[in-house]
Amino acid sequence: MISKIQNVKGGITGDMRGIVTDIMRFSLKDGPGIRTTVFLKGCNMVCKWCHNPETLSIKPQLLSYSDRCIGCFACAMACKYGATVIEGYGPGSKLAFYKDKCVNCGACADVCYTGARVMSGKEMSVDEVMTEVLQDINYYQNSGGGVTISGGEVSVQHEFALAILAACKKAGIHTAIETNMHADWRVFERLIPELDLVMLDAKLFDNESHRKWTGVSNSLILENIKKISQCLPIIVRTPVIPGVNDTEEEIAKIASFVKGLDNVEYYELLLYNPLGESKYQALGMENQFSGQKPQSGEKKRLLMKAAEACDKVVKVL
Ligand code: SF4
Ligand code: SF4
């Protein structure tokens, strides 16, 4: 194990730096076996339902969770920009946050021990990422797992992603990415030799709807999905969003596209996940899907039946 760390650290790519939002160990949902998922910051789409809204921008950002605050005022003492201040005197004093003055320096998060202030986005080198990743190499080997690079969108920091994937391959670790496939094909051509699996999204089949809900056309995405399915094993996933694509008609259209693809391990419906709602509040962003629930019962059964038109294995998460 130590010799493997030494092999992949300190090389030319080991010094390359990127912006990481999180490194999640012991993940069971981001590919086969036990995995470490590295979340990169920055996306080239703006899906209105995104459940990781802190990854949309590539810049470091402050999240402020007022329900975790115990009123110790350490953050106000640390803030040099007048963004976090104490207002009032004595027992009536309270914390105030002026987002327009915040420069996302992270000083308040450094002193907040309750997790009420959290910075998303940390600059890391490939060596630093690999030091974390390699801690669990025995779990990967024993469970058929590995490393998944997710986001945000992997292709936004593709040079950094490529360097991590290459270091993983060199250490004998199974590699996967989660991607929206919205990038020049040449980006994926470079990543392919370092990959064992691609987990990709097919969100909406109708181009105008895709543009309306994600900010971009799906023409390039569908083209890239067809190409990559001829090169590597893929898992196709559709996040099922209330009022966007949660109809049998829409899922059947995507399923018929999936039917024509090669190397599909399975097609998976990701039922609506409300877990990101608190992040929208913490970032001061509007969430138009607030209060929505995951599809269940008869609706879930009908959507799964529509998905079976793909003639592949179908899963629902
Ligand atoms: S440091 Fe954290 S817990 Fe203390 S007042 Fe600031 S946000 Fe609240
Ligand atoms: S991130 Fe920096 S500028 Fe923003 S509130 Fe915290 S200390 Fe102040």
mmCIF file of C-alpha atoms and ligand atoms in Angstrom:
data_model
loop_
_atom_site.group_PDB
_atom_site.id
_atom_site.type_symbol
_atom_site.label_atom_id
_atom_site.label_comp_id
_atom_site.label_asym_id
_atom_site.label_seq_id
_atom_site.Cartn_x
_atom_site.Cartn_y
_atom_site.Cartn_z
ATOM 1 C CA MET A 1 0.000 0.000 0.000
ATOM 2 C CA ILE A 2 2.752 2.466 0.930
ATOM 3 C CA SER A 3 4.685 1.738 -2.250
ATOM 4 C CA LYS A 4 1.527 2.431 -4.264
ATOM 5 C CA ILE A 5 1.108 5.829 -2.599
ATOM 6 C CA GLN A 6 4.711 6.655 -3.356
ATOM 7 C CA ASN A 7 4.268 5.619 -6.963
ATOM 8 C CA VAL A 8 1.367 7.933 -7.674
ATOM 9 C CA LYS A 9 2.461 10.873 -5.527
ATOM 10 C CA GLY A 10 5.021 13.444 -6.468
ATOM 11 C CA GLY A 11 4.751 12.962 -10.241
ATOM 12 C CA ILE A 12 4.138 15.694 -12.781
ATOM 13 C CA THR A 13 0.377 15.499 -12.353
ATOM 14 C CA GLY A 14 0.572 15.175 -8.555
ATOM 15 C CA ASP A 15 1.052 18.910 -8.152
ATOM 16 C CA MET A 16 -1.902 19.867 -10.332
ATOM 17 C CA ARG A 17 -4.596 21.629 -8.328
ATOM 18 C CA GLY A 18 -8.370 21.756 -8.633
ATOM 19 C CA ILE A 19 -11.413 22.815 -6.626
ATOM 20 C CA VAL A 20 -13.054 19.993 -4.656
ATOM 21 C CA THR A 21 -16.343 20.328 -2.749
ATOM 22 C CA ASP A 22 -16.214 17.008 -0.941
ATOM 23 C CA ILE A 23 -14.551 13.608 -0.803
ATOM 24 C CA MET A 24 -17.065 11.001 0.342
ATOM 25 C CA ARG A 25 -15.648 7.690 1.545
ATOM 26 C CA PHE A 26 -17.609 4.421 1.760
ATOM 27 C CA SER A 27 -20.124 5.468 -0.887
ATOM 28 C CA LEU A 28 -22.408 2.660 -2.112
ATOM 29 C CA LYS A 29 -24.435 4.637 -4.664
ATOM 30 C CA ASP A 30 -21.858 5.926 -7.111
ATOM 31 C CA GLY A 31 -20.959 2.734 -8.944
ATOM 32 C CA PRO A 32 -20.097 -0.870 -8.032
ATOM 33 C CA GLY A 33 -18.730 -1.905 -4.622
ATOM 34 C CA ILE A 34 -17.427 0.393 -1.915
ATOM 35 C CA ARG A 35 -16.204 3.636 -3.458
ATOM 36 C CA THR A 36 -14.718 6.995 -2.700
ATOM 37 C CA THR A 37 -16.498 9.763 -4.573
ATOM 38 C CA VAL A 38 -14.598 12.942 -5.330
ATOM 39 C CA PHE A 39 -16.937 15.876 -5.982
ATOM 40 C CA LEU A 40 -15.449 18.596 -8.179
ATOM 41 C CA LYS A 41 -16.831 22.137 -8.165
ATOM 42 C CA GLY A 42 -18.263 23.839 -11.252
ATOM 43 C CA CYS A 43 -20.955 22.887 -13.757
ATOM 44 C CA ASN A 44 -21.706 23.830 -17.367
ATOM 45 C CA MET A 45 -25.454 23.343 -16.992
ATOM 46 C CA VAL A 46 -27.993 24.915 -14.628
ATOM 47 C CA CYS A 47 -30.580 22.207 -13.935
ATOM 48 C CA LYS A 48 -33.340 23.942 -12.008
ATOM 49 C CA TRP A 49 -33.668 20.970 -9.606
ATOM 50 C CA CYS A 50 -29.935 20.485 -8.921
ATOM 51 C CA HIS A 51 -29.556 18.844 -5.504
ATOM 52 C CA ASN A 52 -25.937 19.962 -5.203
ATOM 53 C CA PRO A 53 -26.422 23.690 -5.910
ATOM 54 C CA GLU A 54 -23.130 24.500 -4.165
ATOM 55 C CA THR A 55 -21.331 22.815 -7.082
ATOM 56 C CA LEU A 56 -22.821 25.011 -9.834
ATOM 57 C CA SER A 57 -20.185 27.745 -9.494
ATOM 58 C CA ILE A 58 -16.517 26.804 -9.651
ATOM 59 C CA LYS A 59 -15.639 29.461 -7.051
ATOM 60 C CA PRO A 60 -15.512 28.694 -3.312
ATOM 61 C CA GLN A 61 -18.817 29.663 -1.636
ATOM 62 C CA LEU A 62 -20.052 30.158 1.915
ATOM 63 C CA LEU A 63 -23.098 28.202 3.113
ATOM 64 C CA SER A 64 -24.871 29.639 6.146
ATOM 65 C CA TYR A 65 -27.185 27.280 8.107
ATOM 66 C CA SER A 66 -29.014 29.495 10.587
ATOM 67 C CA ASP A 67 -30.701 26.519 12.316
ATOM 68 C CA ARG A 68 -27.281 25.255 13.478
ATOM 69 C CA CYS A 69 -26.209 28.577 14.962
ATOM 70 C CA ILE A 70 -25.807 28.831 18.757
ATOM 71 C CA GLY A 71 -25.125 32.585 18.763
ATOM 72 C CA CYS A 72 -21.514 32.490 19.976
ATOM 73 C CA PHE A 73 -20.610 35.378 17.583
ATOM 74 C CA ALA A 74 -17.167 33.943 16.779
ATOM 75 C CA CYS A 75 -17.938 34.397 13.072
ATOM 76 C CA ALA A 76 -18.654 38.121 13.495
ATOM 77 C CA MET A 77 -15.318 38.572 15.249
ATOM 78 C CA ALA A 78 -13.562 36.811 12.374
ATOM 79 C CA CYS A 79 -15.254 38.683 9.511
ATOM 80 C CA LYS A 80 -13.177 41.628 8.277
ATOM 81 C CA TYR A 81 -15.599 42.643 5.534
ATOM 82 C CA GLY A 82 -18.679 43.697 7.485
ATOM 83 C CA ALA A 83 -20.652 40.801 6.002
ATOM 84 C CA THR A 84 -21.250 39.094 9.350
ATOM 85 C CA VAL A 85 -21.883 41.530 12.176
ATOM 86 C CA ILE A 86 -23.451 41.711 15.619
ATOM 87 C CA GLU A 87 -26.460 44.033 15.685
ATOM 88 C CA GLY A 88 -27.951 45.442 18.880
ATOM 89 C CA TYR A 89 -26.585 45.390 22.432
ATOM 90 C CA GLY A 90 -26.714 43.097 25.445
ATOM 91 C CA PRO A 91 -29.282 40.313 25.574
ATOM 92 C CA GLY A 92 -31.065 41.689 22.484
ATOM 93 C CA SER A 93 -27.997 41.480 20.229
ATOM 94 C CA LYS A 94 -28.148 39.194 17.237
ATOM 95 C CA LEU A 95 -26.114 38.040 14.296
ATOM 96 C CA ALA A 96 -26.725 39.639 10.898
ATOM 97 C CA PHE A 97 -25.376 38.428 7.548
ATOM 98 C CA TYR A 98 -25.068 40.746 4.515
ATOM 99 C CA LYS A 99 -24.514 38.436 1.559
ATOM 100 C CA ASP A 100 -23.692 41.337 -0.797
ATOM 101 C CA LYS A 101 -20.624 42.177 1.328
ATOM 102 C CA CYS A 102 -19.385 38.595 1.641
ATOM 103 C CA VAL A 103 -16.214 37.821 -0.334
ATOM 104 C CA ASN A 104 -16.296 34.085 0.517
ATOM 105 C CA CYS A 105 -12.973 34.262 2.361
ATOM 106 C CA GLY A 106 -13.988 31.428 4.717
ATOM 107 C CA ALA A 107 -12.709 33.075 7.925
ATOM 108 C CA CYS A 108 -16.095 32.655 9.635
ATOM 109 C CA ALA A 109 -16.308 28.970 8.688
ATOM 110 C CA ASP A 110 -12.840 28.382 10.178
ATOM 111 C CA VAL A 111 -14.065 29.477 13.617
ATOM 112 C CA CYS A 112 -17.602 28.064 13.555
ATOM 113 C CA TYR A 113 -17.630 24.741 15.381
ATOM 114 C CA THR A 114 -21.329 23.942 14.996
ATOM 115 C CA GLY A 115 -21.299 23.699 11.203
ATOM 116 C CA ALA A 116 -23.524 26.780 10.847
ATOM 117 C CA ARG A 117 -20.911 28.311 8.534
ATOM 118 C CA VAL A 118 -19.399 25.979 5.964
ATOM 119 C CA MET A 119 -17.199 26.729 2.974
ATOM 120 C CA SER A 120 -17.837 24.733 -0.171
ATOM 121 C CA GLY A 121 -14.848 24.452 -2.475
ATOM 122 C CA LYS A 122 -11.337 23.719 -1.344
ATOM 123 C CA GLU A 123 -8.270 23.876 -3.548
ATOM 124 C CA MET A 124 -6.507 20.511 -3.491
ATOM 125 C CA SER A 125 -3.642 18.905 -5.380
ATOM 126 C CA VAL A 126 -3.900 15.510 -7.064
ATOM 127 C CA ASP A 127 -1.477 14.205 -4.409
ATOM 128 C CA GLU A 128 -3.779 15.397 -1.623
ATOM 129 C CA VAL A 129 -6.815 13.772 -3.251
ATOM 130 C CA MET A 130 -4.863 10.537 -3.760
ATOM 131 C CA THR A 131 -3.737 10.477 -0.135
ATOM 132 C CA GLU A 132 -7.433 10.302 0.863
ATOM 133 C CA VAL A 133 -8.410 7.927 -1.917
ATOM 134 C CA LEU A 134 -5.653 5.402 -1.185
ATOM 135 C CA GLN A 135 -6.672 5.006 2.455
ATOM 136 C CA ASP A 136 -9.482 2.663 1.387
ATOM 137 C CA ILE A 137 -7.711 0.684 -1.323
ATOM 138 C CA ASN A 138 -8.279 -2.586 0.545
ATOM 139 C CA TYR A 139 -12.035 -1.932 0.659
ATOM 140 C CA TYR A 140 -12.088 -1.283 -3.091
ATOM 141 C CA GLN A 141 -10.235 -4.512 -3.771
ATOM 142 C CA ASN A 142 -12.408 -6.626 -1.464
ATOM 143 C CA SER A 143 -15.755 -5.214 -2.660
ATOM 144 C CA GLY A 144 -15.146 -4.663 -6.380
ATOM 145 C CA GLY A 145 -15.309 -0.919 -5.740
ATOM 146 C CA GLY A 146 -13.099 2.014 -6.633
ATOM 147 C CA VAL A 147 -13.165 5.741 -7.199
ATOM 148 C CA THR A 148 -15.877 7.867 -8.828
ATOM 149 C CA ILE A 149 -15.349 11.456 -9.868
ATOM 150 C CA SER A 150 -18.552 13.459 -9.698
ATOM 151 C CA GLY A 151 -19.569 17.097 -9.483
ATOM 152 C CA GLY A 152 -20.633 19.572 -10.492
ATOM 153 C CA GLU A 153 -19.586 18.377 -13.873
ATOM 154 C CA VAL A 154 -16.357 16.443 -14.347
ATOM 155 C CA SER A 155 -15.607 17.966 -17.752
ATOM 156 C CA VAL A 156 -15.434 21.507 -16.276
ATOM 157 C CA GLN A 157 -12.165 20.544 -14.516
ATOM 158 C CA HIS A 158 -11.247 17.807 -16.968
ATOM 159 C CA GLU A 159 -7.461 18.194 -16.715
ATOM 160 C CA PHE A 160 -7.652 17.769 -12.936
ATOM 161 C CA ALA A 161 -10.086 14.850 -13.291
ATOM 162 C CA LEU A 162 -7.808 13.224 -15.855
ATOM 163 C CA ALA A 163 -4.822 13.461 -13.518
ATOM 164 C CA ILE A 164 -6.764 11.870 -10.621
ATOM 165 C CA LEU A 165 -8.102 9.097 -12.849
ATOM 166 C CA ALA A 166 -4.625 8.381 -14.220
ATOM 167 C CA ALA A 167 -3.210 8.196 -10.677
ATOM 168 C CA CYS A 168 -6.015 5.802 -9.674
ATOM 169 C CA LYS A 169 -5.380 3.587 -12.699
ATOM 170 C CA LYS A 170 -1.683 3.532 -11.883
ATOM 171 C CA ALA A 171 -2.598 2.300 -8.390
ATOM 172 C CA GLY A 172 -4.839 -0.433 -9.839
ATOM 173 C CA ILE A 173 -8.094 1.218 -8.737
ATOM 174 C CA HIS A 174 -11.367 0.852 -10.710
ATOM 175 C CA THR A 175 -12.425 4.264 -12.045
ATOM 176 C CA ALA A 176 -15.775 5.846 -12.917
ATOM 177 C CA ILE A 177 -17.192 9.296 -13.614
ATOM 178 C CA GLU A 178 -20.657 10.781 -13.218
ATOM 179 C CA THR A 179 -21.207 13.214 -16.082
ATOM 180 C CA ASN A 180 -23.856 15.197 -17.934
ATOM 181 C CA MET A 181 -21.966 14.509 -21.231
ATOM 182 C CA HIS A 182 -22.246 18.203 -22.195
ATOM 183 C CA ALA A 183 -18.704 18.861 -23.446
ATOM 184 C CA ASP A 184 -16.669 18.681 -26.611
ATOM 185 C CA TRP A 185 -16.166 15.011 -27.555
ATOM 186 C CA ARG A 186 -12.383 15.539 -27.446
ATOM 187 C CA VAL A 187 -12.650 15.928 -23.644
ATOM 188 C CA PHE A 188 -14.205 12.471 -23.308
ATOM 189 C CA GLU A 189 -11.716 10.991 -25.785
ATOM 190 C CA ARG A 190 -8.940 11.996 -23.397
ATOM 191 C CA LEU A 191 -10.720 10.600 -20.312
ATOM 192 C CA ILE A 192 -11.709 7.246 -21.862
ATOM 193 C CA PRO A 193 -8.301 5.478 -21.556
ATOM 194 C CA GLU A 194 -8.341 6.122 -17.783
ATOM 195 C CA LEU A 195 -11.938 4.967 -17.246
ATOM 196 C CA ASP A 196 -13.665 1.655 -16.500
ATOM 197 C CA LEU A 197 -17.234 2.953 -16.272
ATOM 198 C CA VAL A 198 -19.269 6.047 -17.172
ATOM 199 C CA MET A 199 -22.433 6.957 -15.283
ATOM 200 C CA LEU A 200 -24.303 9.511 -17.385
ATOM 201 C CA ASP A 201 -27.591 11.377 -17.354
ATOM 202 C CA ALA A 202 -30.323 11.411 -19.981
ATOM 203 C CA LYS A 203 -32.597 14.039 -18.440
ATOM 204 C CA LEU A 204 -35.102 15.004 -21.130
ATOM 205 C CA PHE A 205 -35.559 13.846 -24.708
ATOM 206 C CA ASP A 206 -37.313 16.942 -26.083
ATOM 207 C CA ASN A 207 -34.684 19.546 -26.974
ATOM 208 C CA GLU A 208 -36.745 22.639 -26.107
ATOM 209 C CA SER A 209 -37.710 21.222 -22.693
ATOM 210 C CA HIS A 210 -34.086 20.292 -22.093
ATOM 211 C CA ARG A 211 -33.022 23.846 -22.880
ATOM 212 C CA LYS A 212 -35.755 25.295 -20.654
ATOM 213 C CA TRP A 213 -34.911 23.168 -17.589
ATOM 214 C CA THR A 214 -31.127 22.805 -17.878
ATOM 215 C CA GLY A 215 -30.056 25.902 -19.815
ATOM 216 C CA VAL A 216 -28.567 23.961 -22.761
ATOM 217 C CA SER A 217 -29.604 21.965 -25.835
ATOM 218 C CA ASN A 218 -29.385 18.169 -25.601
ATOM 219 C CA SER A 219 -28.094 17.625 -29.181
ATOM 220 C CA LEU A 220 -24.410 17.394 -28.217
ATOM 221 C CA ILE A 221 -25.276 15.300 -25.131
ATOM 222 C CA LEU A 222 -27.253 12.677 -27.077
ATOM 223 C CA GLU A 223 -24.513 12.522 -29.725
ATOM 224 C CA ASN A 224 -21.818 12.039 -27.060
ATOM 225 C CA ILE A 225 -23.865 9.358 -25.260
ATOM 226 C CA LYS A 226 -24.105 7.341 -28.491
ATOM 227 C CA LYS A 227 -20.343 7.665 -29.033
ATOM 228 C CA ILE A 228 -19.278 6.764 -25.506
ATOM 229 C CA SER A 229 -21.607 3.759 -25.439
ATOM 230 C CA GLN A 230 -19.437 2.293 -28.201
ATOM 231 C CA CYS A 231 -16.282 2.660 -26.072
ATOM 232 C CA LEU A 232 -17.034 1.787 -22.423
ATOM 233 C CA PRO A 233 -19.629 0.222 -20.104
ATOM 234 C CA ILE A 234 -22.215 2.850 -19.219
ATOM 235 C CA ILE A 235 -25.008 3.315 -16.695
ATOM 236 C CA VAL A 236 -27.737 5.647 -17.967
ATOM 237 C CA ARG A 237 -29.704 7.583 -15.357
ATOM 238 C CA THR A 238 -32.714 9.884 -15.441
ATOM 239 C CA PRO A 239 -33.383 12.105 -12.423
ATOM 240 C CA VAL A 240 -37.184 12.050 -12.275
ATOM 241 C CA ILE A 241 -38.375 15.556 -11.455
ATOM 242 C CA PRO A 242 -41.983 16.501 -10.583
ATOM 243 C CA GLY A 243 -43.583 18.543 -13.364
ATOM 244 C CA VAL A 244 -40.484 18.246 -15.581
ATOM 245 C CA ASN A 245 -40.128 14.668 -16.836
ATOM 246 C CA ASP A 246 -42.169 12.490 -14.462
ATOM 247 C CA THR A 247 -44.616 11.238 -17.104
ATOM 248 C CA GLU A 248 -44.784 7.813 -18.708
ATOM 249 C CA GLU A 249 -44.510 9.496 -22.142
ATOM 250 C CA GLU A 250 -41.257 11.288 -21.337
ATOM 251 C CA ILE A 251 -39.643 8.267 -19.666
ATOM 252 C CA ALA A 252 -40.716 6.031 -22.594
ATOM 253 C CA LYS A 253 -39.032 8.430 -25.070
ATOM 254 C CA ILE A 254 -35.764 8.343 -23.117
ATOM 255 C CA ALA A 255 -36.069 4.549 -22.752
ATOM 256 C CA SER A 256 -36.385 4.102 -26.520
ATOM 257 C CA PHE A 257 -33.196 6.158 -26.971
ATOM 258 C CA VAL A 258 -31.444 3.951 -24.369
ATOM 259 C CA LYS A 259 -32.607 0.862 -26.277
ATOM 260 C CA GLY A 260 -30.382 1.848 -29.202
ATOM 261 C CA LEU A 261 -27.221 2.167 -27.073
ATOM 262 C CA ASP A 262 -24.442 -0.398 -26.624
ATOM 263 C CA ASN A 263 -22.733 -1.491 -23.385
ATOM 264 C CA VAL A 264 -25.576 -0.386 -21.073
ATOM 265 C CA GLU A 265 -25.129 -2.089 -17.695
ATOM 266 C CA TYR A 266 -28.541 -0.789 -16.641
ATOM 267 C CA TYR A 267 -30.969 2.126 -16.974
ATOM 268 C CA GLU A 268 -31.792 3.760 -13.654
ATOM 269 C CA LEU A 269 -34.566 6.133 -12.619
ATOM 270 C CA LEU A 270 -33.454 8.430 -9.811
ATOM 271 C CA LEU A 271 -36.667 9.418 -8.046
ATOM 272 C CA TYR A 272 -36.872 13.032 -6.882
ATOM 273 C CA ASN A 273 -34.512 13.656 -3.987
ATOM 274 C CA PRO A 274 -35.430 16.613 -1.736
ATOM 275 C CA LEU A 275 -32.169 16.394 0.263
ATOM 276 C CA GLY A 276 -30.622 19.463 -1.355
ATOM 277 C CA GLU A 277 -33.319 21.860 -0.109
ATOM 278 C CA SER A 278 -31.423 23.102 2.940
ATOM 279 C CA LYS A 279 -28.436 23.951 0.719
ATOM 280 C CA TYR A 280 -30.561 26.355 -1.331
ATOM 281 C CA GLN A 281 -31.463 28.207 1.874
ATOM 282 C CA ALA A 282 -27.866 28.141 3.059
ATOM 283 C CA LEU A 283 -26.694 29.661 -0.231
ATOM 284 C CA GLY A 284 -29.535 32.213 -0.343
ATOM 285 C CA MET A 285 -30.789 30.702 -3.619
ATOM 286 C CA GLU A 286 -34.389 30.224 -4.732
ATOM 287 C CA ASN A 287 -35.582 26.599 -5.029
ATOM 288 C CA GLN A 288 -38.634 26.212 -7.217
ATOM 289 C CA PHE A 289 -39.031 22.524 -6.238
ATOM 290 C CA SER A 290 -39.213 23.215 -2.519
ATOM 291 C CA GLY A 291 -41.624 20.843 -0.740
ATOM 292 C CA GLN A 292 -41.790 18.278 -3.569
ATOM 293 C CA LYS A 293 -41.748 14.599 -2.587
ATOM 294 C CA PRO A 294 -40.155 11.520 -4.237
ATOM 295 C CA GLN A 295 -42.534 9.691 -6.605
ATOM 296 C CA SER A 296 -44.077 6.633 -4.958
ATOM 297 C CA GLY A 297 -46.804 3.984 -5.225
ATOM 298 C CA GLU A 298 -48.666 3.694 -8.537
ATOM 299 C CA LYS A 299 -46.786 6.615 -10.100
ATOM 300 C CA LYS A 300 -43.458 4.918 -9.391
ATOM 301 C CA ARG A 301 -44.745 1.619 -10.808
ATOM 302 C CA LEU A 302 -45.970 3.252 -14.034
ATOM 303 C CA LEU A 303 -42.690 5.140 -14.544
ATOM 304 C CA MET A 304 -40.717 1.948 -14.054
ATOM 305 C CA LYS A 305 -42.948 0.146 -16.551
ATOM 306 C CA ALA A 306 -42.353 2.940 -19.089
ATOM 307 C CA ALA A 307 -38.600 2.643 -18.508
ATOM 308 C CA GLU A 308 -38.699 -1.058 -19.361
ATOM 309 C CA ALA A 309 -39.180 -0.073 -23.030
ATOM 310 C CA CYS A 310 -35.379 0.219 -23.126
ATOM 311 C CA ASP A 311 -35.030 -3.591 -23.136
ATOM 312 C CA LYS A 312 -32.177 -3.363 -20.615
ATOM 313 C CA VAL A 313 -32.036 -3.991 -16.907
ATOM 314 C CA VAL A 314 -34.023 -1.233 -15.171
ATOM 315 C CA LYS A 315 -33.418 -0.017 -11.623
ATOM 316 C CA VAL A 316 -35.115 2.607 -9.463
ATOM 317 C CA LEU A 317 -33.336 4.535 -6.723
HETATM 318 S S1 SF4 B 1 -19.622 31.013 14.775
HETATM 319 FE FE1 SF4 B 1 -21.234 29.637 14.023
HETATM 320 S S2 SF4 B 1 -22.446 29.151 15.839
HETATM 321 FE FE2 SF4 B 1 -21.197 30.962 16.382
HETATM 322 S S3 SF4 B 1 -22.551 32.698 15.909
HETATM 323 FE FE3 SF4 B 1 -21.322 32.312 14.082
HETATM 324 S S4 SF4 B 1 -22.600 30.952 12.820
HETATM 325 FE FE4 SF4 B 1 -23.440 30.923 14.894
HETATM 326 S S1 SF4 B 2 -16.883 34.230 4.236
HETATM 327 FE FE1 SF4 B 2 -15.512 35.901 4.875
HETATM 328 S S2 SF4 B 2 -16.538 37.751 4.139
HETATM 329 FE FE2 SF4 B 2 -18.072 36.133 4.101
HETATM 330 S S3 SF4 B 2 -19.126 36.316 6.057
HETATM 331 FE FE3 SF4 B 2 -17.483 34.798 6.321
HETATM 332 S S4 SF4 B 2 -15.731 35.955 7.105
HETATM 333 FE FE4 SF4 B 2 -17.186 37.449 6.271
#
